[in-house]
Coordinates of C-alpha atoms and ligand atoms in Angstrom, one line a residue:
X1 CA 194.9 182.3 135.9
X2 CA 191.3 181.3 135.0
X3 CA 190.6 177.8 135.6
X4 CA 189.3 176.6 132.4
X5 CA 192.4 177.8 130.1
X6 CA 195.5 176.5 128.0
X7 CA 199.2 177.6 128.3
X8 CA 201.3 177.4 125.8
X9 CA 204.6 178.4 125.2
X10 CA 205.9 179.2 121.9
X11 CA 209.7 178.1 122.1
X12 CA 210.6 179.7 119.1
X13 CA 209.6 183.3 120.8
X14 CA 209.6 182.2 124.0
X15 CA 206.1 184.3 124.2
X16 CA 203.4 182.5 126.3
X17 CA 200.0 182.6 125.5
X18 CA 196.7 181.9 127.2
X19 CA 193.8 180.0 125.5
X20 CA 190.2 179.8 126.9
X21 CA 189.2 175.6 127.1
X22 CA 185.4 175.0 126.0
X23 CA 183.6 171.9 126.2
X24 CA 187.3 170.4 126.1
X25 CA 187.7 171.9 123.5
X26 CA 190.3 175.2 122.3
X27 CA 189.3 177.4 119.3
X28 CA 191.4 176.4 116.5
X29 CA 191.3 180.3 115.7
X30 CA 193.0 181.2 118.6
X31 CA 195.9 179.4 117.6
X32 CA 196.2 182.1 115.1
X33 CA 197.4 184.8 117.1
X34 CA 200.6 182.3 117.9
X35 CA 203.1 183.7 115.4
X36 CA 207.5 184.0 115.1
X37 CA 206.6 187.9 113.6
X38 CA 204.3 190.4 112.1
X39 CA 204.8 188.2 108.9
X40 CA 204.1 185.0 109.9
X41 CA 200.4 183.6 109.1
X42 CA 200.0 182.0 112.7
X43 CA 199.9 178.6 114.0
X44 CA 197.4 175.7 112.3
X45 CA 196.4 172.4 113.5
X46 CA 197.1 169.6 111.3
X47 CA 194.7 166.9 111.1
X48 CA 194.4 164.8 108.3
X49 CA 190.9 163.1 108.5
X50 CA 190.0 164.8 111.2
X51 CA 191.2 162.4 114.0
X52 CA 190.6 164.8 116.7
X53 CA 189.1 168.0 115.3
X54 CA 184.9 168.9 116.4
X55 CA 183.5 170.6 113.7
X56 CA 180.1 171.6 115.1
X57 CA 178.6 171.5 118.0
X58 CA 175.2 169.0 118.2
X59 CA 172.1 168.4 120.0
X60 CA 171.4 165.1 118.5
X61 CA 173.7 161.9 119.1
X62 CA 175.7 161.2 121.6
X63 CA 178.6 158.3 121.5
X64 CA 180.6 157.2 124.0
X65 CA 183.2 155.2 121.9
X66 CA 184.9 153.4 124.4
X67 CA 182.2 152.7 127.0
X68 CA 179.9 151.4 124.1
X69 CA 176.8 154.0 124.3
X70 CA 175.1 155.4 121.6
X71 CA 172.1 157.8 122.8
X72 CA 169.5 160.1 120.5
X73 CA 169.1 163.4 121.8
X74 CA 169.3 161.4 125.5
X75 CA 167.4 158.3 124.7
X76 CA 169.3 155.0 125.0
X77 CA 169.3 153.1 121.2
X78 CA 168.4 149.9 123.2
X79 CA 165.1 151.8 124.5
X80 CA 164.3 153.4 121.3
X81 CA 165.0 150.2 119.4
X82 CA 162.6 148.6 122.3
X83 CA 159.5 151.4 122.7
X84 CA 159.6 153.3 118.9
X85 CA 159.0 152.9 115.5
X86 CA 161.4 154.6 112.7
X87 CA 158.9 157.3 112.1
X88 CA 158.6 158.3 115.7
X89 CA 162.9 158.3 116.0
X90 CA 163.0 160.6 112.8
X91 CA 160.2 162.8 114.6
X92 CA 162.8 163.3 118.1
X93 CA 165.7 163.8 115.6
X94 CA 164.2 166.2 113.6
X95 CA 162.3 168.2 116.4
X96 CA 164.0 167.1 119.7
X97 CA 161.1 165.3 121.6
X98 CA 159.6 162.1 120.7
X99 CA 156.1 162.5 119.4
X100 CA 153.0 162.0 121.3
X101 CA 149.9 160.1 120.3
X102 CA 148.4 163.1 118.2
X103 CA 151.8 164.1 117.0
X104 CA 152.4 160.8 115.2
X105 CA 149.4 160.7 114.0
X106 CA 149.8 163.4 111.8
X107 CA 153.7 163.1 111.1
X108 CA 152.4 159.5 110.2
X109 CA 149.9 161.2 107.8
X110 CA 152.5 163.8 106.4
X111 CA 155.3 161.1 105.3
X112 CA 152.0 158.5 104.0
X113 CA 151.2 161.1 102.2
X114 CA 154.6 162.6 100.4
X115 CA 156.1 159.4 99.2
X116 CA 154.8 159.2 95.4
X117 CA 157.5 160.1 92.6
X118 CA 156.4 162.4 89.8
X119 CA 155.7 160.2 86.8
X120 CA 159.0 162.0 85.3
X121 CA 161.2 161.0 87.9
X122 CA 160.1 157.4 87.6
X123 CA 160.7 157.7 83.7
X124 CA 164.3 158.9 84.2
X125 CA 165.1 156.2 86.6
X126 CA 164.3 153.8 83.5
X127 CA 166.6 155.3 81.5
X128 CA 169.5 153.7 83.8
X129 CA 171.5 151.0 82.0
X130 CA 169.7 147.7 83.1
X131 CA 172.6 146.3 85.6
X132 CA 173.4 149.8 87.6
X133 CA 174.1 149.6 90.9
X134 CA 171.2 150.7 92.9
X135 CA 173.0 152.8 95.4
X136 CA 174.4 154.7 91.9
X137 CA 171.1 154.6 90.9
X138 CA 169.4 156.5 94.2
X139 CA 172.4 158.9 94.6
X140 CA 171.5 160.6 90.8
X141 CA 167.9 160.4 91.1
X142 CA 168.0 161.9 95.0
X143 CA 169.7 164.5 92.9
X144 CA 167.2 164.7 90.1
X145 CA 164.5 165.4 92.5
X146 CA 166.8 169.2 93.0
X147 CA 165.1 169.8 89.3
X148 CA 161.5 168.9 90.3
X149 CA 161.3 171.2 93.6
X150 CA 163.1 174.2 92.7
X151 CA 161.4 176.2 95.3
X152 CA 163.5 173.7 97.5
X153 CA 166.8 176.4 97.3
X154 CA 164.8 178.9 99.6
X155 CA 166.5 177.3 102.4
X156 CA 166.5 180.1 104.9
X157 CA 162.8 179.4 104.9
X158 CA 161.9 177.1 107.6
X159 CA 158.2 176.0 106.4
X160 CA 159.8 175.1 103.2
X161 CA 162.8 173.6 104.3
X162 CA 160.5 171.4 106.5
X163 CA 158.7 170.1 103.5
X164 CA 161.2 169.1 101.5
X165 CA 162.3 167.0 104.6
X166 CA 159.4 165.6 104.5
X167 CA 159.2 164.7 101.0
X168 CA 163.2 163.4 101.6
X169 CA 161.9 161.0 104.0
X170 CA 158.6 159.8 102.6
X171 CA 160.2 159.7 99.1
X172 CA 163.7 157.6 99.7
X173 CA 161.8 154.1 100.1
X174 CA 160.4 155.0 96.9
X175 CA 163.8 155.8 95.2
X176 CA 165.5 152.7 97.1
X177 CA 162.5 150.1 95.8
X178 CA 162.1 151.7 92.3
X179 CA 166.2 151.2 92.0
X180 CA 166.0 147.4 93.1
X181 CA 163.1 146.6 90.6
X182 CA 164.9 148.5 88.1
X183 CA 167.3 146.0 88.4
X184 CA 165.7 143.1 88.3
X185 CA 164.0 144.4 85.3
X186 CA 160.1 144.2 87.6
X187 CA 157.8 147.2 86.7
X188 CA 157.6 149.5 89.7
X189 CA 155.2 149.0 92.8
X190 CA 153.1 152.6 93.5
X191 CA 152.7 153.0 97.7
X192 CA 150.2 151.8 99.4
X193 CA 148.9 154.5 102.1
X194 CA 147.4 152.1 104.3
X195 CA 150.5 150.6 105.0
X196 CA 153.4 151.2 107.7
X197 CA 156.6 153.0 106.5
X198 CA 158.4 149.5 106.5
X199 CA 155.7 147.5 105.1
X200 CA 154.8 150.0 102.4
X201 CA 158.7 149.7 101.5
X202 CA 158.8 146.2 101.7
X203 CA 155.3 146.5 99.4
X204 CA 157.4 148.8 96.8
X205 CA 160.1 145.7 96.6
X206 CA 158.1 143.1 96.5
X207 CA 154.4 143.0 95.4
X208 CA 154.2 140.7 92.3
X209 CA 150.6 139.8 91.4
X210 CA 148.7 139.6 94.5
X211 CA 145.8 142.2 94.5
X212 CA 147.4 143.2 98.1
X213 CA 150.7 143.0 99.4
X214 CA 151.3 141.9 103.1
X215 CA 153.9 142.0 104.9
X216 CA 155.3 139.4 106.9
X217 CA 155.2 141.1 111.0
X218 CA 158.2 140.1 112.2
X219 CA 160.0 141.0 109.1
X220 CA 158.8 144.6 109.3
X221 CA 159.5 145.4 112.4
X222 CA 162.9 144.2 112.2
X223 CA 163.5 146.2 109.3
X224 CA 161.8 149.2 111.7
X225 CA 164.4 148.1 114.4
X226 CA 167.4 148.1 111.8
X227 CA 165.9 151.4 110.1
X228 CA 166.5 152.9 114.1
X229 CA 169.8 152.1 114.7
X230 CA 171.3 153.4 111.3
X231 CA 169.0 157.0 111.8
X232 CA 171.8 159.3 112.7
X233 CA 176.1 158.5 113.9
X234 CA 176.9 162.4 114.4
X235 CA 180.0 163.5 112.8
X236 CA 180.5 160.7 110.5
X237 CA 181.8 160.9 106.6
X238 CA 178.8 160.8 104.7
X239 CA 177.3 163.3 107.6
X240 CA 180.0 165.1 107.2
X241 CA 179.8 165.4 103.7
X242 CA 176.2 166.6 104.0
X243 CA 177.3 169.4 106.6
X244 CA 179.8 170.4 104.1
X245 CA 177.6 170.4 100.8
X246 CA 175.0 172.3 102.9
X247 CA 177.5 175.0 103.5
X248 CA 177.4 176.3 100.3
X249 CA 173.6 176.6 100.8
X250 CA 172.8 174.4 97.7
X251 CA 169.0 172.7 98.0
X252 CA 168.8 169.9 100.6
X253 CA 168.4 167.3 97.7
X254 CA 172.0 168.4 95.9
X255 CA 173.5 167.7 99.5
X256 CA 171.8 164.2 100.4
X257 CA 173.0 162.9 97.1
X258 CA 176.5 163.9 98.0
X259 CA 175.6 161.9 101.7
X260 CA 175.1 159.3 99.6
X261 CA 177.9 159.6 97.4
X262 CA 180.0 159.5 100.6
X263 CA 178.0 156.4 101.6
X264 CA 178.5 154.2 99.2
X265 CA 182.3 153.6 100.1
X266 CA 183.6 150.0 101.2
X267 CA 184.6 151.7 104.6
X268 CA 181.1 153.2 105.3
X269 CA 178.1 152.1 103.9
X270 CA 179.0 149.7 101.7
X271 CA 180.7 147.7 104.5
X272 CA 177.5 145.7 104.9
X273 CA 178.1 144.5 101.5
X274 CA 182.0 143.7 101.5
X275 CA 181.5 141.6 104.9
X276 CA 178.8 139.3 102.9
X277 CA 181.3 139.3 99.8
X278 CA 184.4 138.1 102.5
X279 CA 182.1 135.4 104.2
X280 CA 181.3 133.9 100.7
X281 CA 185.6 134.2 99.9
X282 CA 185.8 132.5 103.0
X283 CA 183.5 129.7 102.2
X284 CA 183.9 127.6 105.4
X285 CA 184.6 127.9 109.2
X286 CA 187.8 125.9 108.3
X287 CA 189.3 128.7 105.8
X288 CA 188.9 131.1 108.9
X289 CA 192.3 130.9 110.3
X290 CA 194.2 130.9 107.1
X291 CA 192.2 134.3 106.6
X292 CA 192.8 135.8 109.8
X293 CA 196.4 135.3 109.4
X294 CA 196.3 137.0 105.9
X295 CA 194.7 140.4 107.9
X296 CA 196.7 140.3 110.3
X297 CA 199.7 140.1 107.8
X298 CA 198.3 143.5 106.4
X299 CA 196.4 141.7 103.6
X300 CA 193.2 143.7 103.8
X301 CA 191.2 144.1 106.7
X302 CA 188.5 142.1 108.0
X303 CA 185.1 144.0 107.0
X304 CA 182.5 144.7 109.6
X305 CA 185.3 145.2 112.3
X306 CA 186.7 148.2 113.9
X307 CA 185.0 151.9 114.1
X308 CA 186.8 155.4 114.6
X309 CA 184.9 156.0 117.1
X310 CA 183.8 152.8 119.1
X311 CA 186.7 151.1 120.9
X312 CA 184.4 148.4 122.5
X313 CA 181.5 146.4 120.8
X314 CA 178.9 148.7 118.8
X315 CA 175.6 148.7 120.7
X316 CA 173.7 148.1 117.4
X317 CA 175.6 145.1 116.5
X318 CA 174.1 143.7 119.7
X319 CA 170.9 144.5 119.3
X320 CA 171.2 143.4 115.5
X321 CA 172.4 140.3 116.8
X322 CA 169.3 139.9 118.9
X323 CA 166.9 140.6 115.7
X324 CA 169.3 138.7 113.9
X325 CA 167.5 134.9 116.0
X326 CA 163.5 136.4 115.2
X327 CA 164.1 136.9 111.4
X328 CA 165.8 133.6 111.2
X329 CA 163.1 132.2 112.9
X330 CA 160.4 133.2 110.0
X331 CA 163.4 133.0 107.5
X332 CA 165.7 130.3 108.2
X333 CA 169.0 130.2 109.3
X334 CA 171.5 132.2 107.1
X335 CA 174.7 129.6 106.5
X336 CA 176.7 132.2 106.5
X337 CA 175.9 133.0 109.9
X338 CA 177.9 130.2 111.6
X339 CA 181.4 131.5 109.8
X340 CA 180.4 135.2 111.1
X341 CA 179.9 133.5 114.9
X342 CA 183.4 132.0 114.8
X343 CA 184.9 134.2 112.9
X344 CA 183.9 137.1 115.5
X345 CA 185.0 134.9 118.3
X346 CA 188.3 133.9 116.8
X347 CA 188.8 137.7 115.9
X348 CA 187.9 138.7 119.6
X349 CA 190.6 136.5 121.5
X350 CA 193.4 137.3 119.0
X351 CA 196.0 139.8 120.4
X352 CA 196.1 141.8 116.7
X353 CA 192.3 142.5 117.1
X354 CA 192.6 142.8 121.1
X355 CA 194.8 145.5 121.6
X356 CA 193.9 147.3 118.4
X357 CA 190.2 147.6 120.3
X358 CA 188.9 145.8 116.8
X359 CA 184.6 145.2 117.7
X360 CA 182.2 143.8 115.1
X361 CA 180.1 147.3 114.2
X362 CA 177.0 147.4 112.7
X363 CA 177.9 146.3 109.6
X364 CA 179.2 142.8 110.4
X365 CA 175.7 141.2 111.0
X366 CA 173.1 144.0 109.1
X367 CA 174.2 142.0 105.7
X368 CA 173.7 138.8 107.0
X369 CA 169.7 139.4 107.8
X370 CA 169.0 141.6 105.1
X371 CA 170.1 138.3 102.9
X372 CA 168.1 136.3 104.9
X373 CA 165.3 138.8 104.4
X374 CA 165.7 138.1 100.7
X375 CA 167.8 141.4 99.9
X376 CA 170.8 141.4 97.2
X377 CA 173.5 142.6 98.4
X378 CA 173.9 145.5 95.7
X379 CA 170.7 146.7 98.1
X380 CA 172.7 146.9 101.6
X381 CA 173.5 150.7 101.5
X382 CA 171.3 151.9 100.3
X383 CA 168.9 150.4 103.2
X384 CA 171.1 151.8 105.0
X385 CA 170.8 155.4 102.9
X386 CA 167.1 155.2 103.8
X387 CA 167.2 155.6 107.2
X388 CA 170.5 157.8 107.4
X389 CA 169.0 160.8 105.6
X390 CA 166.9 161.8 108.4
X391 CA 170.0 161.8 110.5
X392 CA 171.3 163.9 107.4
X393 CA 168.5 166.1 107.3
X394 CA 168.3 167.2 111.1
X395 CA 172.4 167.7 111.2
X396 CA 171.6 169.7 108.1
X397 CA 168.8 171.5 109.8
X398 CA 170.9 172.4 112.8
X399 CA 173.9 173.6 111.2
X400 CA 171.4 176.3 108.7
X401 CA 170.5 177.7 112.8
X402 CA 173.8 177.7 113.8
X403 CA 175.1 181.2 113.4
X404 CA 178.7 179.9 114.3
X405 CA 178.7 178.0 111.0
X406 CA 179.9 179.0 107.6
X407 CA 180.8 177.4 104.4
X408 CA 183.3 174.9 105.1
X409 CA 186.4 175.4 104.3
X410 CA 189.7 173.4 105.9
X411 CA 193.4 174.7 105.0
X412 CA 196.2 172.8 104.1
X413 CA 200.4 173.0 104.4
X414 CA 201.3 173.1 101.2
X415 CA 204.4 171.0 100.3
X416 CA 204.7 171.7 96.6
X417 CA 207.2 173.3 94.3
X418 CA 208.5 177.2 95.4
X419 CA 207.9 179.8 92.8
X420 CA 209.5 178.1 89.6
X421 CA 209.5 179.6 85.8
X422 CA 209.5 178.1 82.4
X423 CA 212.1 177.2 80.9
X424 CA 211.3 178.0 77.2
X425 CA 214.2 175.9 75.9
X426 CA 213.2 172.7 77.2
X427 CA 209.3 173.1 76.6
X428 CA 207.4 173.9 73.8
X429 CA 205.8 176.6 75.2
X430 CA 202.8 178.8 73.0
X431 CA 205.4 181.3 71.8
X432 CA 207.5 179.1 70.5
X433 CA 204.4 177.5 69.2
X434 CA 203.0 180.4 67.6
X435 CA 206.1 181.2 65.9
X436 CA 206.1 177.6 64.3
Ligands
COA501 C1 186.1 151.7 110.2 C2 187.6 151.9 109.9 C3 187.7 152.7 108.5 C4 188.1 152.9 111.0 O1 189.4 153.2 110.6 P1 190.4 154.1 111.5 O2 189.7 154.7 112.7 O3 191.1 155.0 110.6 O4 191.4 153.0 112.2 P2 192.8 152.7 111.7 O5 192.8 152.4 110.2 O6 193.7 153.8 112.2 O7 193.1 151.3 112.4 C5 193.9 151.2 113.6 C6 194.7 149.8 113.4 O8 193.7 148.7 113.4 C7 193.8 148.1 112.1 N1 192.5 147.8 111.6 C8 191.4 148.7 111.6 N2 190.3 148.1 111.2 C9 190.7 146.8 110.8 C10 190.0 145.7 110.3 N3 188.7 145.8 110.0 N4 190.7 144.6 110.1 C11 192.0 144.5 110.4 N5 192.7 145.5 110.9 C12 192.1 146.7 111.1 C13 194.6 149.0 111.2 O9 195.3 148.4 110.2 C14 195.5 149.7 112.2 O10 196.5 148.8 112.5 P3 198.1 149.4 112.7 O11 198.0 150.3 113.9 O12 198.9 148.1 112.9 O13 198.4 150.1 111.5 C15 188.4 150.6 109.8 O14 188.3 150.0 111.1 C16 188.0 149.7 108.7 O15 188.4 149.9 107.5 N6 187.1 148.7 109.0 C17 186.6 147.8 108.0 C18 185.5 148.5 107.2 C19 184.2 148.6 108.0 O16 183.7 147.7 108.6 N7 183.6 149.9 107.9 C20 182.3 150.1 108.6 C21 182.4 151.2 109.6 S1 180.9 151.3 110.5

C-alpha cells in the first residue's frame, strides 16, 4: 500500500477503497467513485462555510493559525512591516519577489501615474445621495469603472490584465477619498504625483486651502504599515468571493466590487467599525464586566475578537499595537484606548474566551488609530478595501494561470419537498383562471 494514501471502507458495501493524500489533502472527486450501486451519484463532502475544505492551491500567504504566523510569499509580516513600503509588498504579491531599487522605481512611476478618475466617474460619484455610506459608495463606483475600460474583459491577456491592476491599485485611494469628501459634502482633492501612495491619499482626504498639502511623517507611514498588514489573508470571504466572481471570467473590476461587497460585512471588514461602535456602548472601563457577562450569556459577540483561522493572538494586532503608541504620540491618546486595554485583558483571562482560543485580531485596535488619525468610522473598511485589492488582484491573477480551476460551483444536499403536483382544487391555478 503506497505510503501517502487514504482507506476507506464503505460499510454499506463493505467495498474498500484507496485514495491518494496530497499536500494533506484527498481530492474531493475521488470521493465520487464511492457509491451503494450503479445508480447512486457517489459520495460528497459536506461543508457548510467551508470549515475545512482548500479550494485552490496558493503561492502567496501563508498562516499558521495556531502558532500566530502570517508570512507573504515567505517573508515574515513583522519584517515587511519593518523593511517595506505598501507599494513594494503589492509588487512581491503581485510578481513574487520584492522589487529592487530600479524595479520600484518604475512600479512607483506606473501606480503615480494611473490614479486620476475620468472626469465622468467623478460626476457619477456625485450623484450618490449626500449621507451614503462610503464603503456603498466605492463598491458601485469600483464597478462603474467595468464601463470606462471595456477592453478590461480580455482577461486571458496578460499585458492587459496587468494594466488594469495597475489602474485597480493606483485608482482605489482615489475612489476611497472621493467617497469620504462626498460625504462630508468637501469638493474633491485631484492627486498629487509628487507625493507617496499614503500621503497622496491622505492629500485626497484632506487638503482644504493650503496651496500644498503635507503630510504629517509618522502618520503616513503608519497608515503604510497598516496598508501592509491588511494586503492579502488567503482564502478569506471577500477573497473568496473575488476567486469565485473571477470564475465566470467577468472583468477584474465586476469582481473587486463583489470583494468589496463581501467586505463590507460586520464579521469582516466592517469589524473595525462595530469594535469602535461597542467601545462607545460601553462607555467606561466600569461597564466592562456587565458587558462581558452579556457575551458570554450569548448576547452578541465581542467585536474585534476571534478569527477562523488564528487560534492564538493575530500578528498584526501586535504590530498595530506597536504603531498604535507613535500615532498617539503626534495625535493624542485615543480615550477609548484604555477600555480596549482592559477590556482585552479581562477578555484574555476569562475561561469563555480562554478555551474558545478567542485573540484580539486586527480589527480590535485598526479602529482605534484610524480615529485617532482623524478618520470616521463609516471610512474603516474601506481603508481596509484599499489595501486588500492587491491581495484580490494577485489571488485573482493566480487562479486565471491555474489550469486546475474552473468556474466555481459547490453542490448542495437538497432537503426539500419530493416530486409534489397541484392540487387544482385548493389553488387557483391559471386554468381555473382562464376559465373565470
Ligand atoms: C471572526 C468570526 C466570524 C470567526 O467565526 P468562526 O470561526 O465561525 O467561529 P465560531 O463562530 O465557530 O466561534 C467558536 C465559539 O466562539 C464563540 N465566539 C467566536 N467569536 C466570538 C466573539 N467575538 N465574542 C464572543 N464569542 C465568540 C462562538 O460563539 C462559539 O462559541 P460556542 O462554541 O459556545 O458556540 C467570529 O469570531 C466573530 O464573529 N468575531 C467578531 C467579529 C470580528 O471581529 N470579525 C473580524 C475578523 S478578522
Amino acid at each position: 500500500m503506497p505510503e501517502n494514501t487514504l482507506t476507506v471502507t464503505d460499510n454499506r458495501t463493505n467495498k474498500t477503497y484507496t485514495l491518494p493524500i496530497e499536500n494533506g489533502t484527498i481530492r474531493g472527486m475521488d470521493l465520487r467513485q464511492i457509491k451503494t450501486g450503479a445508480e447512486d451519484f457517489g459520495l460528497m463532502s459536506y461543508d457548510p462555510a467551508f470549515m475545512n475544505t482548500a479550494s485552490c492551491k496558493s503561492a502567496i500567504t501563508f498562516i499558521d493559525g495556531d502558532r500566530g504566523i502570517l508570512r507573504y510569499r515567505g517573508y515574515n509580516i513583522e519584517d515587511l512591516a519593518e523593511n517595506c513600503t505598501y507599494l513594494q509588498v503589492a509588487y512581491l504579491l503581485l510578481f513574487g519577489e520584492l522589487p529592487d531599487q530600479k524595479q520600484t522605481r518604475e512600479w512607483v512611476d506606473k501606480i503615480t501615474h494611473h490614479t486620476m478618475l475620468h472626469e465622468t466617474t467623478k460626476e457619477f460619484m456625485h450623484r450618490f445621495r449626500h449621507d451614503a455610506h462610503p464603503m456603498g459608495v466605492l463598491t458601485s463606483t469600483v464597478a462603474a469603472l467595468s464601463t470606462v475600460y471595456p477592453e478590461a474583459k480580455n482577461i486571458h491577456d496578460p499585458e492587459n490584465r496587468m494594466l488594469q491592476i495597475i489602474r485597480l491599485v493606483a485608482k482605489m485611494p482615489t475612489m476611497a477619498a472621493y467617497s469620504y469628501r462626498h460625504s462630508l459634502g468637501f469638493p474633491y482633492v485631484y492627486p498629487d504625483n509628487e507625493l507617496t501612495y499614503t500621503e497622496n491619499f491622505m492629500n485626497m482626504l484632506w487638503k482644504m486651502v493650503e496651496p500644498k498639502y503635507v503630510a504629517n511623517p509618522v502618520l503616513a507611514r503608519a497608515l503604510d504599515i497598516l496598508f501592509i498588514l491588511h494586503a492579502d489573508h488567503e482564502q478569506n470571504c471577500s477573497t473568496n468571493t473575488m476567486r469565485c466572481v473571477g470564475s465566470s471570467h467577468p472583468d477584474p473590476y465586476l469582481a473587486v466590487s463583489g470583494a468589496c461587497a463581501a467586505l463590507a460585512g460586520p464579521l469582516h471588514g466592517g469589524a473595525n467599525e462595530a469594535v469602535l461602535i461597542m467601545l462607545a456602548e460601553i462607555g467606561d472601563k466600569r461597564n466592562i464586566p456587565d458587558y462581558i457577562k452579556r457575551i458570554k450569556e450569548g448576547k452578541g459577540k465581542l467585536m474585534g475578537f476571534g478569527h477562523r483561522v488564528y487560534k492564538n493572538y493575530d500578528p498584526r494586532a501586535r504590530i498595530i499595537k506597536q504603531i498604535a503608541d507613535q500615532v498617539f504620540q503626534v495625535t493624542g491618546k485615543n480615550p477609548k484606548l484604555e477600555i480596549a486595554l482592559e477590556l482585552e485583558k479581562i477578555a484574555l483571562e476569562d475561561e469563555y474566551f480562554v478555551t474558545r482560543k478567542l485573540y484580539p485580531n486586527v480589527d480590535f485596535y485598526s479602529g482605534i488609530i484610524y480615529q485617532a488619525m482623524g478618520f470616521l468610522p463609516e471610512m474603516f473598511t474601506v481603508l481596509f478595501a484599499i489595501p486588500r485589492t492587491v491581495g484580490w488582484l494577485a489571488q485573482w491573477n493566480e487562479m486565471l494561470e491555474d489550469k486546475e480551476q474552473k468556474i466555481s460551483r459547490p453542490r448542495q444536499v437538497y432537503i426539500g419537498h419530493a416530486l409534489r403536483k397541484i392540487d387544482g382544487t385548493k389553488f387557483a391555478t391559471v386554468k381555473s383562471a382562464v376559465g373565470r
